[in-house]
PDB file of C-alpha atoms in Angstrom:
ATOM      1  CA  UNK I   1     138.819  85.695 101.364  1.00 63.00           C
ATOM      2  CA  UNK I   2     136.165  88.115  99.888  1.00 72.00           C
ATOM      3  CA  UNK I   3     136.438  88.854  96.208  1.00 78.00           C
ATOM      4  CA  UNK I   4     136.226  92.855  96.174  1.00 86.00           C
ATOM      5  CA  UNK I   5     134.023  94.372  93.339  1.00 90.00           C
ATOM      6  CA  UNK I   6     135.553  97.290  91.381  1.00 92.00           C
ATOM      7  CA  UNK I   7     132.988  99.784  93.385  1.00 93.00           C
ATOM      8  CA  UNK I   8     134.696  98.605  96.743  1.00 95.00           C
ATOM      9  CA  UNK I   9     138.286  98.739  95.235  1.00 95.00           C
ATOM     10  CA  UNK I  10     137.510 102.369  94.071  1.00 95.00           C
ATOM     11  CA  UNK I  11     136.686 103.372  97.564  1.00 96.00           C
ATOM     12  CA  UNK I  12     139.559 101.462  99.457  1.00 96.00           C
ATOM     13  CA  UNK I  13     142.195 103.003  97.126  1.00 96.00           C
ATOM     14  CA  UNK I  14     140.541 106.376  97.444  1.00 96.00           C
ATOM     15  CA  UNK I  15     140.645 106.041 101.428  1.00 97.00           C
ATOM     16  CA  UNK I  16     143.960 104.694 101.409  1.00 96.00           C
ATOM     17  CA  UNK I  17     145.718 107.366  99.485  1.00 95.00           C
ATOM     18  CA  UNK I  18     144.626 109.822 102.123  1.00 96.00           C
ATOM     19  CA  UNK I  19     144.884 107.676 105.253  1.00 95.00           C
ATOM     20  CA  UNK I  20     148.517 108.080 105.366  1.00 93.00           C
ATOM     21  CA  UNK I  21     148.528 111.798 105.585  1.00 94.00           C
ATOM     22  CA  UNK I  22     145.557 111.257 108.092  1.00 95.00           C
ATOM     23  CA  UNK I  23     147.657 109.254 110.368  1.00 94.00           C
ATOM     24  CA  UNK I  24     150.484 111.693 110.262  1.00 93.00           C
ATOM     25  CA  UNK I  25     148.454 114.872 111.262  1.00 93.00           C
ATOM     26  CA  UNK I  26     147.013 112.819 114.224  1.00 93.00           C
ATOM     27  CA  UNK I  27     150.422 112.177 115.238  1.00 90.00           C
ATOM     28  CA  UNK I  28     151.159 115.718 115.119  1.00 87.00           C
ATOM     29  CA  UNK I  29     147.978 116.767 116.988  1.00 85.00           C
ATOM     30  CA  UNK I  30     149.070 114.627 119.938  1.00 74.00           C
ATOM     31  CA  UNK I  31     152.123 116.926 120.140  1.00 75.00           C
ATOM     32  CA  UNK I  32     150.193 120.361 120.200  1.00 71.00           C
ATOM     33  CA  UNK I  33     147.691 119.839 122.506  1.00 62.00           C
ATOM     34  CA  UNK I  34     148.207 122.550 124.848  1.00 58.00           C
ATOM     35  CA  UNK I  35     147.585 125.088 122.071  1.00 68.00           C
ATOM     36  CA  UNK I  36     143.614 125.281 120.777  1.00 74.00           C
ATOM     37  CA  UNK I  37     144.183 127.795 118.366  1.00 76.00           C
ATOM     38  CA  UNK I  38     147.153 125.722 116.715  1.00 81.00           C
ATOM     39  CA  UNK I  39     145.153 122.610 116.774  1.00 85.00           C
ATOM     40  CA  UNK I  40     141.926 124.031 115.244  1.00 86.00           C
ATOM     41  CA  UNK I  41     144.086 125.659 112.159  1.00 88.00           C
ATOM     42  CA  UNK I  42     145.892 122.609 112.164  1.00 90.00           C
ATOM     43  CA  UNK I  43     142.892 120.490 111.929  1.00 92.00           C
ATOM     44  CA  UNK I  44     141.058 122.769 109.273  1.00 92.00           C
ATOM     45  CA  UNK I  45     144.182 122.239 107.036  1.00 93.00           C
ATOM     46  CA  UNK I  46     143.973 118.710 107.482  1.00 93.00           C
ATOM     47  CA  UNK I  47     140.213 118.407 106.989  1.00 94.00           C
ATOM     48  CA  UNK I  48     140.634 120.843 103.602  1.00 95.00           C
ATOM     49  CA  UNK I  49     143.264 118.172 102.409  1.00 95.00           C
ATOM     50  CA  UNK I  50     141.220 115.018 102.839  1.00 96.00           C
ATOM     51  CA  UNK I  51     138.098 116.625 101.122  1.00 95.00           C
ATOM     52  CA  UNK I  52     139.924 117.880  98.301  1.00 96.00           C
ATOM     53  CA  UNK I  53     141.901 114.680  97.629  1.00 96.00           C
ATOM     54  CA  UNK I  54     138.800 112.269  98.121  1.00 96.00           C
ATOM     55  CA  UNK I  55     136.818 114.465  95.765  1.00 95.00           C
ATOM     56  CA  UNK I  56     139.397 114.283  93.206  1.00 95.00           C
ATOM     57  CA  UNK I  57     139.848 110.522  93.607  1.00 95.00           C
ATOM     58  CA  UNK I  58     136.421 109.867  93.452  1.00 96.00           C
ATOM     59  CA  UNK I  59     135.577 112.035  90.334  1.00 94.00           C
ATOM     60  CA  UNK I  60     138.278 110.841  88.586  1.00 93.00           C
ATOM     61  CA  UNK I  61     137.302 106.918  89.101  1.00 92.00           C
ATOM     62  CA  UNK I  62     133.522 107.814  87.906  1.00 92.00           C
ATOM     63  CA  UNK I  63     133.240 110.952  85.913  1.00 88.00           C
ATOM     64  CA  UNK I  64     129.825 111.266  85.809  1.00 91.00           C
ATOM     65  CA  UNK I  65     128.812 110.414  89.617  1.00 95.00           C
ATOM     66  CA  UNK I  66     128.142 113.319  92.093  1.00 93.00           C
ATOM     67  CA  UNK I  67     130.237 113.971  95.352  1.00 94.00           C
ATOM     68  CA  UNK I  68     128.619 114.951  98.578  1.00 92.00           C
ATOM     69  CA  UNK I  69     130.172 115.820 101.644  1.00 92.00           C
ATOM     70  CA  UNK I  70     128.501 115.599 105.211  1.00 80.00           C
ATOM     71  CA  UNK I  71     128.129 119.151 105.483  1.00 75.00           C
ATOM     72  CA  UNK I  72     126.275 119.864 102.165  1.00 73.00           C
ATOM     73  CA  UNK I  73     122.817 120.367 101.832  1.00 70.00           C
ATOM     74  CA  UNK I  74     122.025 119.452  98.443  1.00 74.00           C
ATOM     75  CA  UNK I  75     118.958 117.583  96.917  1.00 79.00           C
ATOM     76  CA  UNK I  76     119.983 114.319  95.038  1.00 84.00           C
ATOM     77  CA  UNK I  77     119.218 113.988  91.560  1.00 88.00           C
ATOM     78  CA  UNK I  78     116.852 111.124  90.239  1.00 91.00           C
ATOM     79  CA  UNK I  79     118.712 108.110  88.717  1.00 91.00           C
ATOM     80  CA  UNK I  80     122.130 109.468  89.284  1.00 94.00           C
ATOM     81  CA  UNK I  81     124.645 107.961  91.264  1.00 95.00           C
ATOM     82  CA  UNK I  82     126.458 109.953  94.374  1.00 95.00           C
ATOM     83  CA  UNK I  83     129.375 109.083  96.535  1.00 96.00           C
ATOM     84  CA  UNK I  84     128.421 110.318 100.051  1.00 96.00           C
ATOM     85  CA  UNK I  85     131.576 111.151 101.980  1.00 97.00           C
ATOM     86  CA  UNK I  86     132.082 111.886 105.488  1.00 96.00           C
ATOM     87  CA  UNK I  87     136.085 112.533 105.991  1.00 96.00           C
ATOM     88  CA  UNK I  88     136.450 112.499 109.730  1.00 97.00           C
ATOM     89  CA  UNK I  89     133.812 111.144 111.518  1.00 96.00           C
ATOM     90  CA  UNK I  90     134.636 111.656 115.055  1.00 95.00           C
ATOM     91  CA  UNK I  91     136.184 115.088 114.575  1.00 95.00           C
ATOM     92  CA  UNK I  92     136.242 116.055 118.293  1.00 93.00           C
ATOM     93  CA  UNK I  93     138.176 112.687 118.867  1.00 95.00           C
ATOM     94  CA  UNK I  94     140.539 113.495 116.378  1.00 95.00           C
ATOM     95  CA  UNK I  95     141.275 117.185 117.763  1.00 92.00           C
ATOM     96  CA  UNK I  96     141.998 116.002 121.118  1.00 90.00           C
ATOM     97  CA  UNK I  97     144.238 113.007 119.807  1.00 90.00           C
ATOM     98  CA  UNK I  98     142.024 110.395 120.816  1.00 93.00           C
ATOM     99  CA  UNK I  99     141.954 107.140 118.456  1.00 95.00           C
ATOM    100  CA  UNK I 100     138.093 106.880 117.724  1.00 97.00           C
ATOM    101  CA  UNK I 101     137.542 108.181 114.451  1.00 97.00           C
ATOM    102  CA  UNK I 102     136.897 107.103 110.604  1.00 98.00           C
ATOM    103  CA  UNK I 103     136.570 107.809 106.996  1.00 98.00           C
ATOM    104  CA  UNK I 104     132.910 107.002 105.565  1.00 97.00           C
ATOM    105  CA  UNK I 105     132.057 106.442 101.751  1.00 97.00           C
ATOM    106  CA  UNK I 106     128.813 105.241 100.733  1.00 96.00           C
ATOM    107  CA  UNK I 107     127.360 104.970  97.092  1.00 96.00           C
ATOM    108  CA  UNK I 108     123.538 105.894  96.458  1.00 94.00           C
ATOM    109  CA  UNK I 109     121.021 106.253  93.669  1.00 94.00           C
ATOM    110  CA  UNK I 110     117.374 107.093  94.002  1.00 92.00           C
ATOM    111  CA  UNK I 111     118.189 106.973  98.058  1.00 85.00           C
ATOM    112  CA  UNK I 112     119.056 103.328  97.715  1.00 92.00           C
ATOM    113  CA  UNK I 113     122.249 102.334  99.349  1.00 94.00           C
ATOM    114  CA  UNK I 114     124.419 100.134  96.958  1.00 95.00           C
ATOM    115  CA  UNK I 115     127.728 100.045  98.620  1.00 96.00           C
ATOM    116  CA  UNK I 116     129.472 101.375 101.706  1.00 97.00           C
ATOM    117  CA  UNK I 117     133.107 101.644 103.335  1.00 98.00           C
ATOM    118  CA  UNK I 118     134.321 102.750 106.478  1.00 98.00           C
ATOM    119  CA  UNK I 119     138.185 102.980 107.357  1.00 98.00           C
ATOM    120  CA  UNK I 120     139.278 102.894 111.081  1.00 98.00           C
ATOM    121  CA  UNK I 121     143.027 104.289 110.318  1.00 97.00           C
ATOM    122  CA  UNK I 122     144.436 103.852 113.937  1.00 96.00           C
ATOM    123  CA  UNK I 123     143.401 100.145 113.839  1.00 96.00           C
ATOM    124  CA  UNK I 124     144.078  99.653 110.054  1.00 97.00           C
ATOM    125  CA  UNK I 125     140.568  98.087 109.649  1.00 98.00           C
ATOM    126  CA  UNK I 126     138.499  98.513 106.417  1.00 98.00           C
ATOM    127  CA  UNK I 127     134.820  97.619 106.850  1.00 98.00           C
ATOM    128  CA  UNK I 128     132.874  97.345 103.583  1.00 98.00           C
ATOM    129  CA  UNK I 129     129.436  95.826 102.250  1.00 97.00           C
ATOM    130  CA  UNK I 130     127.652  95.566  99.179  1.00 95.00           C
ATOM    131  CA  UNK I 131     124.030  95.080  98.820  1.00 93.00           C
ATOM    132  CA  UNK I 132     123.227  91.440  99.247  1.00 93.00           C
ATOM    133  CA  UNK I 133     126.862  90.376  99.404  1.00 94.00           C
ATOM    134  CA  UNK I 134     127.283  90.621 103.275  1.00 95.00           C
ATOM    135  CA  UNK I 135     129.638  92.763 105.453  1.00 97.00           C
ATOM    136  CA  UNK I 136     133.266  92.286 105.987  1.00 97.00           C
ATOM    137  CA  UNK I 137     136.316  93.981 107.984  1.00 97.00           C
ATOM    138  CA  UNK I 138     139.684  93.375 105.864  1.00 95.00           C
ATOM    139  CA  UNK I 139     139.334  89.787 104.607  1.00 85.00           C
ATOM    140  CA  UNK I 140     136.943  88.572 107.271  1.00 94.00           C
ATOM    141  CA  UNK I 141     133.048  87.992 106.951  1.00 96.00           C
ATOM    142  CA  UNK I 142     131.293  89.879 110.108  1.00 97.00           C
ATOM    143  CA  UNK I 143     127.961  89.206 112.015  1.00 97.00           C
ATOM    144  CA  UNK I 144     126.323  90.994 114.749  1.00 97.00           C
ATOM    145  CA  UNK I 145     126.359  89.401 118.227  1.00 96.00           C
ATOM    146  CA  UNK I 146     123.799  86.797 119.299  1.00 94.00           C
ATOM    147  CA  UNK I 147     123.221  88.223 122.689  1.00 90.00           C
ATOM    148  CA  UNK I 148     119.872  87.605 124.090  1.00 86.00           C
ATOM    149  CA  UNK I 149     118.975  90.167 126.559  1.00 82.00           C
ATOM    150  CA  UNK I 150     119.457  93.832 127.532  1.00 80.00           C
ATOM    151  CA  UNK I 151     121.072  93.332 131.035  1.00 78.00           C
ATOM    152  CA  UNK I 152     124.089  91.543 129.576  1.00 82.00           C
ATOM    153  CA  UNK I 153     124.329  93.803 126.590  1.00 87.00           C
ATOM    154  CA  UNK I 154     127.133  96.437 125.900  1.00 91.00           C
ATOM    155  CA  UNK I 155     125.290  99.505 124.355  1.00 90.00           C
ATOM    156  CA  UNK I 156     126.847 102.411 122.602  1.00 92.00           C
ATOM    157  CA  UNK I 157     124.927 105.978 122.668  1.00 87.00           C
ATOM    158  CA  UNK I 158     125.904 109.046 120.696  1.00 84.00           C
ATOM    159  CA  UNK I 159     123.924 111.844 122.094  1.00 73.00           C
ATOM    160  CA  UNK I 160     123.882 115.138 120.195  1.00 65.00           C
ATOM    161  CA  UNK I 161     120.546 116.533 121.276  1.00 55.00           C
ATOM    162  CA  UNK I 162     118.054 115.891 124.189  1.00 60.00           C
ATOM    163  CA  UNK I 163     116.082 112.885 123.308  1.00 57.00           C
ATOM    164  CA  UNK I 164     113.969 110.884 125.607  1.00 60.00           C
ATOM    165  CA  UNK I 165     114.679 107.529 123.745  1.00 58.00           C
ATOM    166  CA  UNK I 166     118.245 107.642 125.625  1.00 59.00           C
ATOM    167  CA  UNK I 167     116.732 108.452 128.959  1.00 64.00           C
ATOM    168  CA  UNK I 168     114.393 105.515 128.449  1.00 62.00           C
ATOM    169  CA  UNK I 169     117.185 103.031 127.560  1.00 63.00           C
ATOM    170  CA  UNK I 170     119.182 104.119 130.639  1.00 63.00           C
ATOM    171  CA  UNK I 171     116.092 103.092 132.536  1.00 64.00           C
ATOM    172  CA  UNK I 172     115.887  99.564 131.363  1.00 60.00           C
ATOM    173  CA  UNK I 173     117.293  96.674 133.937  1.00 51.00           C
ATOM    174  CA  UNK I 174     120.854  97.421 133.188  1.00 56.00           C
ATOM    175  CA  UNK I 175     123.817  99.203 134.944  1.00 60.00           C
ATOM    176  CA  UNK I 176     124.442 102.035 132.866  1.00 57.00           C
ATOM    177  CA  UNK I 177     128.189 102.600 134.248  1.00 61.00           C
ATOM    178  CA  UNK I 178     128.810  98.861 133.064  1.00 70.00           C
ATOM    179  CA  UNK I 179     126.800  98.678 129.711  1.00 83.00           C
ATOM    180  CA  UNK I 180     126.632 101.773 128.338  1.00 85.00           C
ATOM    181  CA  UNK I 181     129.397 103.463 126.262  1.00 88.00           C
ATOM    182  CA  UNK I 182     129.670 106.870 124.621  1.00 89.00           C
ATOM    183  CA  UNK I 183     132.617 106.666 121.617  1.00 93.00           C
ATOM    184  CA  UNK I 184     131.307 110.006 119.797  1.00 92.00           C
ATOM    185  CA  UNK I 185     131.814 108.400 116.458  1.00 96.00           C
ATOM    186  CA  UNK I 186     128.839 106.903 115.004  1.00 95.00           C
ATOM    187  CA  UNK I 187     130.645 105.234 112.027  1.00 97.00           C
ATOM    188  CA  UNK I 188     132.656 103.206 114.282  1.00 98.00           C
ATOM    189  CA  UNK I 189     129.839 102.376 116.613  1.00 97.00           C
ATOM    190  CA  UNK I 190     127.989 101.072 113.519  1.00 98.00           C
ATOM    191  CA  UNK I 191     131.132  98.944 112.613  1.00 98.00           C
ATOM    192  CA  UNK I 192     131.561  97.626 116.066  1.00 98.00           C
ATOM    193  CA  UNK I 193     128.059  96.544 116.287  1.00 97.00           C
ATOM    194  CA  UNK I 194     128.425  94.883 112.932  1.00 97.00           C
ATOM    195  CA  UNK I 195     131.383  93.151 114.336  1.00 97.00           C
ATOM    196  CA  UNK I 196     129.567  92.028 117.480  1.00 96.00           C
ATOM    197  CA  UNK I 197     131.438  94.223 119.854  1.00 96.00           C
ATOM    198  CA  UNK I 198     128.659  95.910 120.913  1.00 95.00           C
ATOM    199  CA  UNK I 199     125.178  94.986 120.923  1.00 95.00           C
ATOM    200  CA  UNK I 200     123.126  97.938 120.447  1.00 92.00           C
ATOM    201  CA  UNK I 201     123.770 101.563 119.113  1.00 93.00           C
ATOM    202  CA  UNK I 202     121.567 104.401 119.741  1.00 88.00           C
ATOM    203  CA  UNK I 203     122.317 107.939 118.230  1.00 87.00           C
ATOM    204  CA  UNK I 204     121.007 110.866 116.850  1.00 83.00           C
ATOM    205  CA  UNK I 205     121.585 113.799 114.236  1.00 83.00           C
ATOM    206  CA  UNK I 206     123.800 111.381 112.493  1.00 89.00           C
ATOM    207  CA  UNK I 207     125.378 112.688 109.355  1.00 89.00           C
ATOM    208  CA  UNK I 208     123.561 111.362 106.056  1.00 89.00           C
ATOM    209  CA  UNK I 209     126.918 109.741 104.601  1.00 93.00           C
ATOM    210  CA  UNK I 210     127.722 107.858 107.985  1.00 95.00           C
ATOM    211  CA  UNK I 211     123.992 106.887 108.539  1.00 93.00           C
ATOM    212  CA  UNK I 212     123.893 105.234 104.934  1.00 94.00           C
ATOM    213  CA  UNK I 213     127.219 103.580 105.353  1.00 95.00           C
ATOM    214  CA  UNK I 214     126.125 102.290 108.650  1.00 96.00           C
ATOM    215  CA  UNK I 215     122.868 101.056 107.568  1.00 96.00           C
ATOM    216  CA  UNK I 216     123.849  98.857 104.747  1.00 97.00           C
ATOM    217  CA  UNK I 217     127.085  97.377 106.723  1.00 98.00           C
ATOM    218  CA  UNK I 218     124.326  96.443 109.810  1.00 98.00           C
ATOM    219  CA  UNK I 219     121.856  94.971 107.598  1.00 97.00           C
ATOM    220  CA  UNK I 220     124.512  92.927 105.758  1.00 97.00           C
ATOM    221  CA  UNK I 221     125.844  91.766 109.139  1.00 97.00           C
ATOM    222  CA  UNK I 222     122.510  90.532 110.204  1.00 97.00           C
ATOM    223  CA  UNK I 223     121.421  93.660 112.218  1.00 97.00           C
ATOM    224  CA  UNK I 224     118.300  95.780 112.328  1.00 96.00           C
ATOM    225  CA  UNK I 225     117.779  99.424 112.514  1.00 94.00           C
ATOM    226  CA  UNK I 226     114.670 101.757 113.142  1.00 89.00           C
ATOM    227  CA  UNK I 227     114.539 105.357 112.444  1.00 81.00           C
ATOM    228  CA  UNK I 228     112.690 108.043 114.399  1.00 74.00           C
ATOM    229  CA  UNK I 229     112.150 111.505 113.353  1.00 66.00           C
ATOM    230  CA  UNK I 230     112.668 113.850 116.593  1.00 62.00           C
ATOM    231  CA  UNK I 231     112.712 117.794 115.833  1.00 63.00           C
ATOM    232  CA  UNK I 232     113.428 117.127 112.368  1.00 62.00           C
ATOM    233  CA  UNK I 233     116.459 114.992 113.059  1.00 68.00           C
ATOM    234  CA  UNK I 234     116.777 111.508 112.790  1.00 73.00           C
ATOM    235  CA  UNK I 235     117.438 109.234 115.424  1.00 80.00           C
ATOM    236  CA  UNK I 236     118.486 105.757 115.340  1.00 88.00           C
ATOM    237  CA  UNK I 237     117.790 102.222 117.354  1.00 89.00           C
ATOM    238  CA  UNK I 238     120.278  99.610 115.780  1.00 93.00           C
ATOM    239  CA  UNK I 239     120.846  96.194 117.354  1.00 95.00           C
ATOM    240  CA  UNK I 240     120.978  92.447 116.716  1.00 95.00           C
ATOM    241  CA  UNK I 241     117.620  90.968 115.980  1.00 94.00           C
ATOM    242  CA  UNK I 242     116.848  89.791 119.392  1.00 92.00           C
ATOM    243  CA  UNK I 243     117.946  92.821 121.233  1.00 91.00           C
ATOM    244  CA  UNK I 244     116.209  95.460 118.459  1.00 91.00           C
ATOM    245  CA  UNK I 245     112.898  93.411 119.342  1.00 88.00           C
ATOM    246  CA  UNK I 246     113.218  94.039 123.017  1.00 84.00           C
ATOM    247  CA  UNK I 247     113.865  97.427 122.419  1.00 80.00           C
ATOM    248  CA  UNK I 248     111.121  98.376 120.058  1.00 76.00           C
ATOM    249  CA  UNK I 249     108.423  96.536 122.110  1.00 72.00           C
ATOM    250  CA  UNK I 250     109.701  98.424 125.350  1.00 65.00           C
ATOM    251  CA  UNK I 251     109.021 101.917 123.232  1.00 58.00           C
ATOM    252  CA  UNK I 252     105.909 100.878 122.133  1.00 56.00           C
ATOM    253  CA  UNK I 253     104.780 100.089 125.804  1.00 49.00           C
ATOM    254  CA  UNK I 254     106.175 103.703 126.872  1.00 49.00           C
TER     255      UNK I 254
END
């Protein structure tokens, strides 16, 4: 059983305080699926509650730290600690009653990721990592898969704008109908890649908090990540070491 640091405990406590309300709201959404206006208003209230509650809980735990949410464009001050927060990653899934969404929190200082936590409320799985200490889900250490080739790999793709990277991967020697999934929740794609459930994740236009959370979780689980700038947005290729090497070589040749 891993010994959680005070930092991880703060993130977990803050998340658990709002998770019951989040699950209750998710259950309500499933009952009002026929009314789009009601759904939008209900989700807006749920999101506002999460933002306010998480901000309050995190500020109380570390008074001098900043709190930055995914939709805020703010330059981070040098030598200052920040909580980076994504209250609901996979928001469209949440709106439609699809149980693939997560809460993500990371701690950064001078753009260095110190700790991260991602909570999957519908499966009650708390993923967390600290720099140099490994990656975990609940009380279990996790590692990326040891899959050796693309043909038998399961690939998660999150495409938020046109990117030739994704078209190229579809042309690799695999069957897209069998090997490609689109969960539309980058936080859980990072988690499942780190857990060995999928072997590669390709995404673009990922929110800053989720990117930082996922990057630390993945590298602490033994995975690799590459960044690529496309139309002023970041694309990422993430995989276990062997698959990442294959894909990187493939793109250098094209």
